[in-house]
């Protein structure tokens, strides 16, 4: 019993780490499920990175659309990423973070275009940046922002 009381700080830290891992994994799984469901719903909506050859007579309206998403990483994954930086190799925690941010930004762009009645998005572009570099120096959790933008086109039918 005395030994347990002496290691209370370590046990408390491990419990917090386990709770953080569980909550972070649950949040990520829910977000991926939401992304997968919404991508399936938007499967018929075209978005492309090129400018197709459209005649002026075909295009009724065009306008700029954009979607952005800021996704944060949990402490457990940040700890794993720090350990990975020591030994080198792929940092899967950051890969899923960037993947979720990019897919969410594209989904929001498409949702905005569909609400305004567009038939497709052309010249789709993606930008990714980190937020909170100065916050990271204070040992706070960093975030990734992804911005998707493009030209929504409505065609004459």
Short mmCIF file of N, CA and C in Angstrom, two decimals, residues 77-154:
data_model
loop_
_atom_site.label_atom_id
_atom_site.label_comp_id
_atom_site.label_asym_id
_atom_site.label_seq_id
_atom_site.Cartn_x
_atom_site.Cartn_y
_atom_site.Cartn_z
N UNK A 77 -1.04 11.78 -28.92
CA UNK A 77 -0.42 11.66 -30.24
C UNK A 77 0.78 12.59 -30.37
N UNK A 78 0.68 13.74 -29.73
CA UNK A 78 1.82 14.67 -29.75
C UNK A 78 3.02 14.04 -29.05
N UNK A 79 2.75 13.35 -27.95
CA UNK A 79 3.83 12.66 -27.24
C UNK A 79 4.45 11.59 -28.13
N UNK A 80 3.60 10.82 -28.81
CA UNK A 80 4.13 9.80 -29.72
C UNK A 80 4.93 10.42 -30.87
N UNK A 81 4.46 11.57 -31.37
CA UNK A 81 5.17 12.24 -32.45
C UNK A 81 6.54 12.73 -31.98
N UNK A 82 6.62 13.22 -30.76
CA UNK A 82 7.91 13.66 -30.22
C UNK A 82 8.86 12.48 -30.11
N UNK A 83 8.34 11.34 -29.65
CA UNK A 83 9.18 10.14 -29.56
C UNK A 83 9.63 9.69 -30.94
N UNK A 84 8.72 9.79 -31.93
CA UNK A 84 9.07 9.39 -33.30
C UNK A 84 10.14 10.32 -33.86
N UNK A 85 10.09 11.59 -33.50
CA UNK A 85 11.10 12.53 -33.99
C UNK A 85 12.49 12.17 -33.47
N UNK A 86 12.55 11.56 -32.32
CA UNK A 86 13.85 11.16 -31.77
C UNK A 86 14.46 10.04 -32.61
N UNK A 87 13.61 9.05 -32.99
CA UNK A 87 14.12 7.88 -33.69
C UNK A 87 13.98 7.97 -35.21
N UNK A 88 13.17 8.89 -35.70
CA UNK A 88 12.96 9.04 -37.14
C UNK A 88 11.87 8.12 -37.65
N UNK A 89 11.46 8.35 -38.90
CA UNK A 89 10.42 7.52 -39.51
C UNK A 89 9.12 8.29 -39.71
N UNK A 90 8.12 7.57 -40.20
CA UNK A 90 6.82 8.18 -40.46
C UNK A 90 6.15 8.57 -39.15
N UNK A 91 5.51 9.73 -39.17
CA UNK A 91 4.75 10.20 -38.01
C UNK A 91 3.28 10.07 -38.37
N UNK A 92 2.72 8.91 -38.10
CA UNK A 92 1.34 8.61 -38.48
C UNK A 92 0.34 9.55 -37.80
N UNK A 93 0.67 9.99 -36.60
CA UNK A 93 -0.25 10.89 -35.89
C UNK A 93 -0.46 12.18 -36.67
N UNK A 94 0.60 12.71 -37.24
CA UNK A 94 0.47 13.93 -38.03
C UNK A 94 -0.13 13.65 -39.40
N UNK A 95 0.12 12.46 -39.95
CA UNK A 95 -0.47 12.12 -41.26
C UNK A 95 -2.00 12.10 -41.18
N UNK A 96 -2.54 11.50 -40.14
CA UNK A 96 -4.00 11.47 -40.02
C UNK A 96 -4.54 12.86 -39.73
N UNK A 97 -3.78 13.67 -39.01
CA UNK A 97 -4.20 15.04 -38.72
C UNK A 97 -4.35 15.85 -40.00
N UNK A 98 -3.35 15.79 -40.87
CA UNK A 98 -3.38 16.54 -42.13
C UNK A 98 -4.43 15.96 -43.07
N UNK A 99 -4.56 14.63 -43.10
CA UNK A 99 -5.57 13.99 -43.95
C UNK A 99 -6.97 14.44 -43.56
N UNK A 100 -7.28 14.43 -42.29
CA UNK A 100 -8.61 14.86 -41.84
C UNK A 100 -8.86 16.32 -42.17
N UNK A 101 -7.85 17.17 -41.97
CA UNK A 101 -8.03 18.60 -42.25
C UNK A 101 -8.30 18.85 -43.73
N UNK A 102 -7.55 18.20 -44.60
CA UNK A 102 -7.73 18.40 -46.05
C UNK A 102 -9.08 17.89 -46.53
N UNK A 103 -9.44 16.69 -46.09
CA UNK A 103 -10.73 16.13 -46.53
C UNK A 103 -11.89 16.96 -46.00
N UNK A 104 -11.80 17.44 -44.77
CA UNK A 104 -12.87 18.26 -44.21
C UNK A 104 -12.98 19.59 -44.97
N UNK A 105 -11.85 20.19 -45.33
CA UNK A 105 -11.88 21.45 -46.07
C UNK A 105 -12.54 21.27 -47.44
N UNK A 106 -12.22 20.17 -48.12
CA UNK A 106 -12.84 19.90 -49.43
C UNK A 106 -14.34 19.66 -49.28
N UNK A 107 -14.72 18.93 -48.25
CA UNK A 107 -16.15 18.69 -48.02
C UNK A 107 -16.90 20.01 -47.79
N UNK A 108 -16.33 20.89 -47.01
CA UNK A 108 -16.98 22.18 -46.74
C UNK A 108 -17.06 23.03 -48.00
N UNK A 109 -16.02 22.97 -48.84
CA UNK A 109 -16.06 23.68 -50.13
C UNK A 109 -17.20 23.15 -50.99
N UNK A 110 -17.31 21.84 -51.10
CA UNK A 110 -18.37 21.25 -51.91
C UNK A 110 -19.75 21.59 -51.35
N UNK A 111 -19.88 21.56 -50.03
CA UNK A 111 -21.17 21.89 -49.42
C UNK A 111 -21.57 23.33 -49.75
N UNK A 112 -20.61 24.24 -49.71
CA UNK A 112 -20.88 25.63 -50.03
C UNK A 112 -21.31 25.77 -51.50
N UNK A 113 -20.63 25.06 -52.39
CA UNK A 113 -20.97 25.12 -53.81
C UNK A 113 -22.35 24.53 -54.07
N UNK A 114 -22.68 23.42 -53.42
CA UNK A 114 -23.97 22.77 -53.63
C UNK A 114 -25.12 23.63 -53.09
N UNK A 115 -24.90 24.31 -51.98
CA UNK A 115 -25.94 25.19 -51.41
C UNK A 115 -26.28 26.31 -52.39
N UNK A 116 -25.27 26.79 -53.11
CA UNK A 116 -25.50 27.89 -54.06
C UNK A 116 -25.90 27.38 -55.44
N UNK A 117 -26.11 26.08 -55.59
CA UNK A 117 -26.63 25.53 -56.82
C UNK A 117 -25.61 25.25 -57.90
N UNK A 118 -24.36 25.15 -57.57
CA UNK A 118 -23.32 24.88 -58.57
C UNK A 118 -23.39 23.44 -59.07
N UNK A 119 -22.92 23.23 -60.29
CA UNK A 119 -22.88 21.89 -60.87
C UNK A 119 -21.53 21.23 -60.68
N UNK A 120 -20.47 22.02 -60.52
CA UNK A 120 -19.13 21.46 -60.35
C UNK A 120 -18.20 22.54 -59.79
N UNK A 121 -17.05 22.09 -59.31
CA UNK A 121 -15.99 23.00 -58.86
C UNK A 121 -14.77 22.71 -59.72
N UNK A 122 -14.22 23.76 -60.32
CA UNK A 122 -13.02 23.60 -61.15
C UNK A 122 -11.86 24.36 -60.50
N UNK A 123 -10.66 24.04 -60.91
CA UNK A 123 -9.45 24.67 -60.37
C UNK A 123 -9.36 24.55 -58.85
N UNK A 124 -9.70 23.39 -58.33
CA UNK A 124 -9.63 23.17 -56.88
C UNK A 124 -8.18 23.22 -56.42
N UNK A 125 -7.92 23.98 -55.38
CA UNK A 125 -6.58 24.11 -54.81
C UNK A 125 -6.64 23.87 -53.31
N UNK A 126 -5.54 23.37 -52.76
CA UNK A 126 -5.45 23.10 -51.33
C UNK A 126 -4.21 23.75 -50.75
N UNK A 127 -4.36 24.37 -49.61
CA UNK A 127 -3.23 24.95 -48.87
C UNK A 127 -3.30 24.42 -47.44
N UNK A 128 -2.16 24.10 -46.89
CA UNK A 128 -2.10 23.61 -45.52
C UNK A 128 -1.07 24.41 -44.75
N UNK A 129 -1.41 24.79 -43.52
CA UNK A 129 -0.45 25.52 -42.69
C UNK A 129 -0.65 25.11 -41.23
N UNK A 130 0.35 25.38 -40.44
CA UNK A 130 0.24 25.10 -39.01
C UNK A 130 -0.20 26.35 -38.28
N UNK A 131 -0.90 26.15 -37.23
CA UNK A 131 -1.34 27.26 -36.38
C UNK A 131 -0.79 26.99 -34.99
N UNK A 132 -0.27 28.02 -34.39
CA UNK A 132 0.19 27.87 -33.02
C UNK A 132 1.63 27.48 -32.89
N UNK A 133 2.48 27.89 -33.85
CA UNK A 133 3.90 27.60 -33.69
C UNK A 133 4.44 28.20 -32.40
N UNK A 134 4.03 29.43 -32.10
CA UNK A 134 4.50 30.03 -30.85
C UNK A 134 3.86 29.32 -29.66
N UNK A 135 2.63 28.83 -29.86
CA UNK A 135 1.97 28.10 -28.78
C UNK A 135 2.70 26.79 -28.50
N UNK A 136 3.28 26.19 -29.56
CA UNK A 136 4.00 24.93 -29.35
C UNK A 136 5.22 25.13 -28.45
N UNK A 137 5.82 26.30 -28.53
CA UNK A 137 6.98 26.55 -27.66
C UNK A 137 6.57 26.59 -26.20
N UNK A 138 5.29 26.91 -25.97
CA UNK A 138 4.78 26.93 -24.59
C UNK A 138 4.22 25.57 -24.20
N UNK A 139 4.56 24.54 -24.99
CA UNK A 139 4.12 23.17 -24.74
C UNK A 139 2.61 23.03 -24.81
N UNK A 140 1.98 23.78 -25.74
CA UNK A 140 0.56 23.62 -25.97
C UNK A 140 0.37 22.81 -27.25
N UNK A 141 -0.82 22.30 -27.43
CA UNK A 141 -1.11 21.47 -28.58
C UNK A 141 -1.19 22.32 -29.84
N UNK A 142 -0.51 21.89 -30.91
CA UNK A 142 -0.54 22.59 -32.17
C UNK A 142 -1.74 22.17 -33.00
N UNK A 143 -2.00 22.94 -34.04
CA UNK A 143 -3.14 22.67 -34.92
C UNK A 143 -2.70 22.81 -36.37
N UNK A 144 -3.48 22.20 -37.25
CA UNK A 144 -3.25 22.30 -38.68
C UNK A 144 -4.48 22.92 -39.31
N UNK A 145 -4.27 23.87 -40.22
CA UNK A 145 -5.37 24.46 -40.96
C UNK A 145 -5.22 24.08 -42.43
N UNK A 146 -6.31 23.63 -43.01
CA UNK A 146 -6.35 23.35 -44.45
C UNK A 146 -7.41 24.24 -45.07
N UNK A 147 -7.05 24.85 -46.18
CA UNK A 147 -7.98 25.69 -46.92
C UNK A 147 -8.09 25.14 -48.33
N UNK A 148 -9.32 24.89 -48.75
CA UNK A 148 -9.59 24.46 -50.12
C UNK A 148 -10.37 25.58 -50.79
N UNK A 149 -9.97 25.92 -52.02
CA UNK A 149 -10.70 26.96 -52.74
C UNK A 149 -10.73 26.61 -54.22
N UNK A 150 -11.73 27.12 -54.89
CA UNK A 150 -11.88 26.83 -56.31
C UNK A 150 -13.01 27.66 -56.89
N UNK A 151 -13.28 27.45 -58.16
CA UNK A 151 -14.34 28.17 -58.86
C UNK A 151 -15.53 27.24 -59.05
N UNK A 152 -16.64 27.63 -58.48
CA UNK A 152 -17.87 26.86 -58.66
C UNK A 152 -18.54 27.33 -59.94
N UNK A 153 -19.05 26.39 -60.71
CA UNK A 153 -19.64 26.70 -62.01
C UNK A 153 -21.06 26.15 -62.05
N UNK A 154 -21.97 27.00 -62.52
CA UNK A 154 -23.34 26.58 -62.78
C UNK A 154 -23.55 26.60 -64.28
#
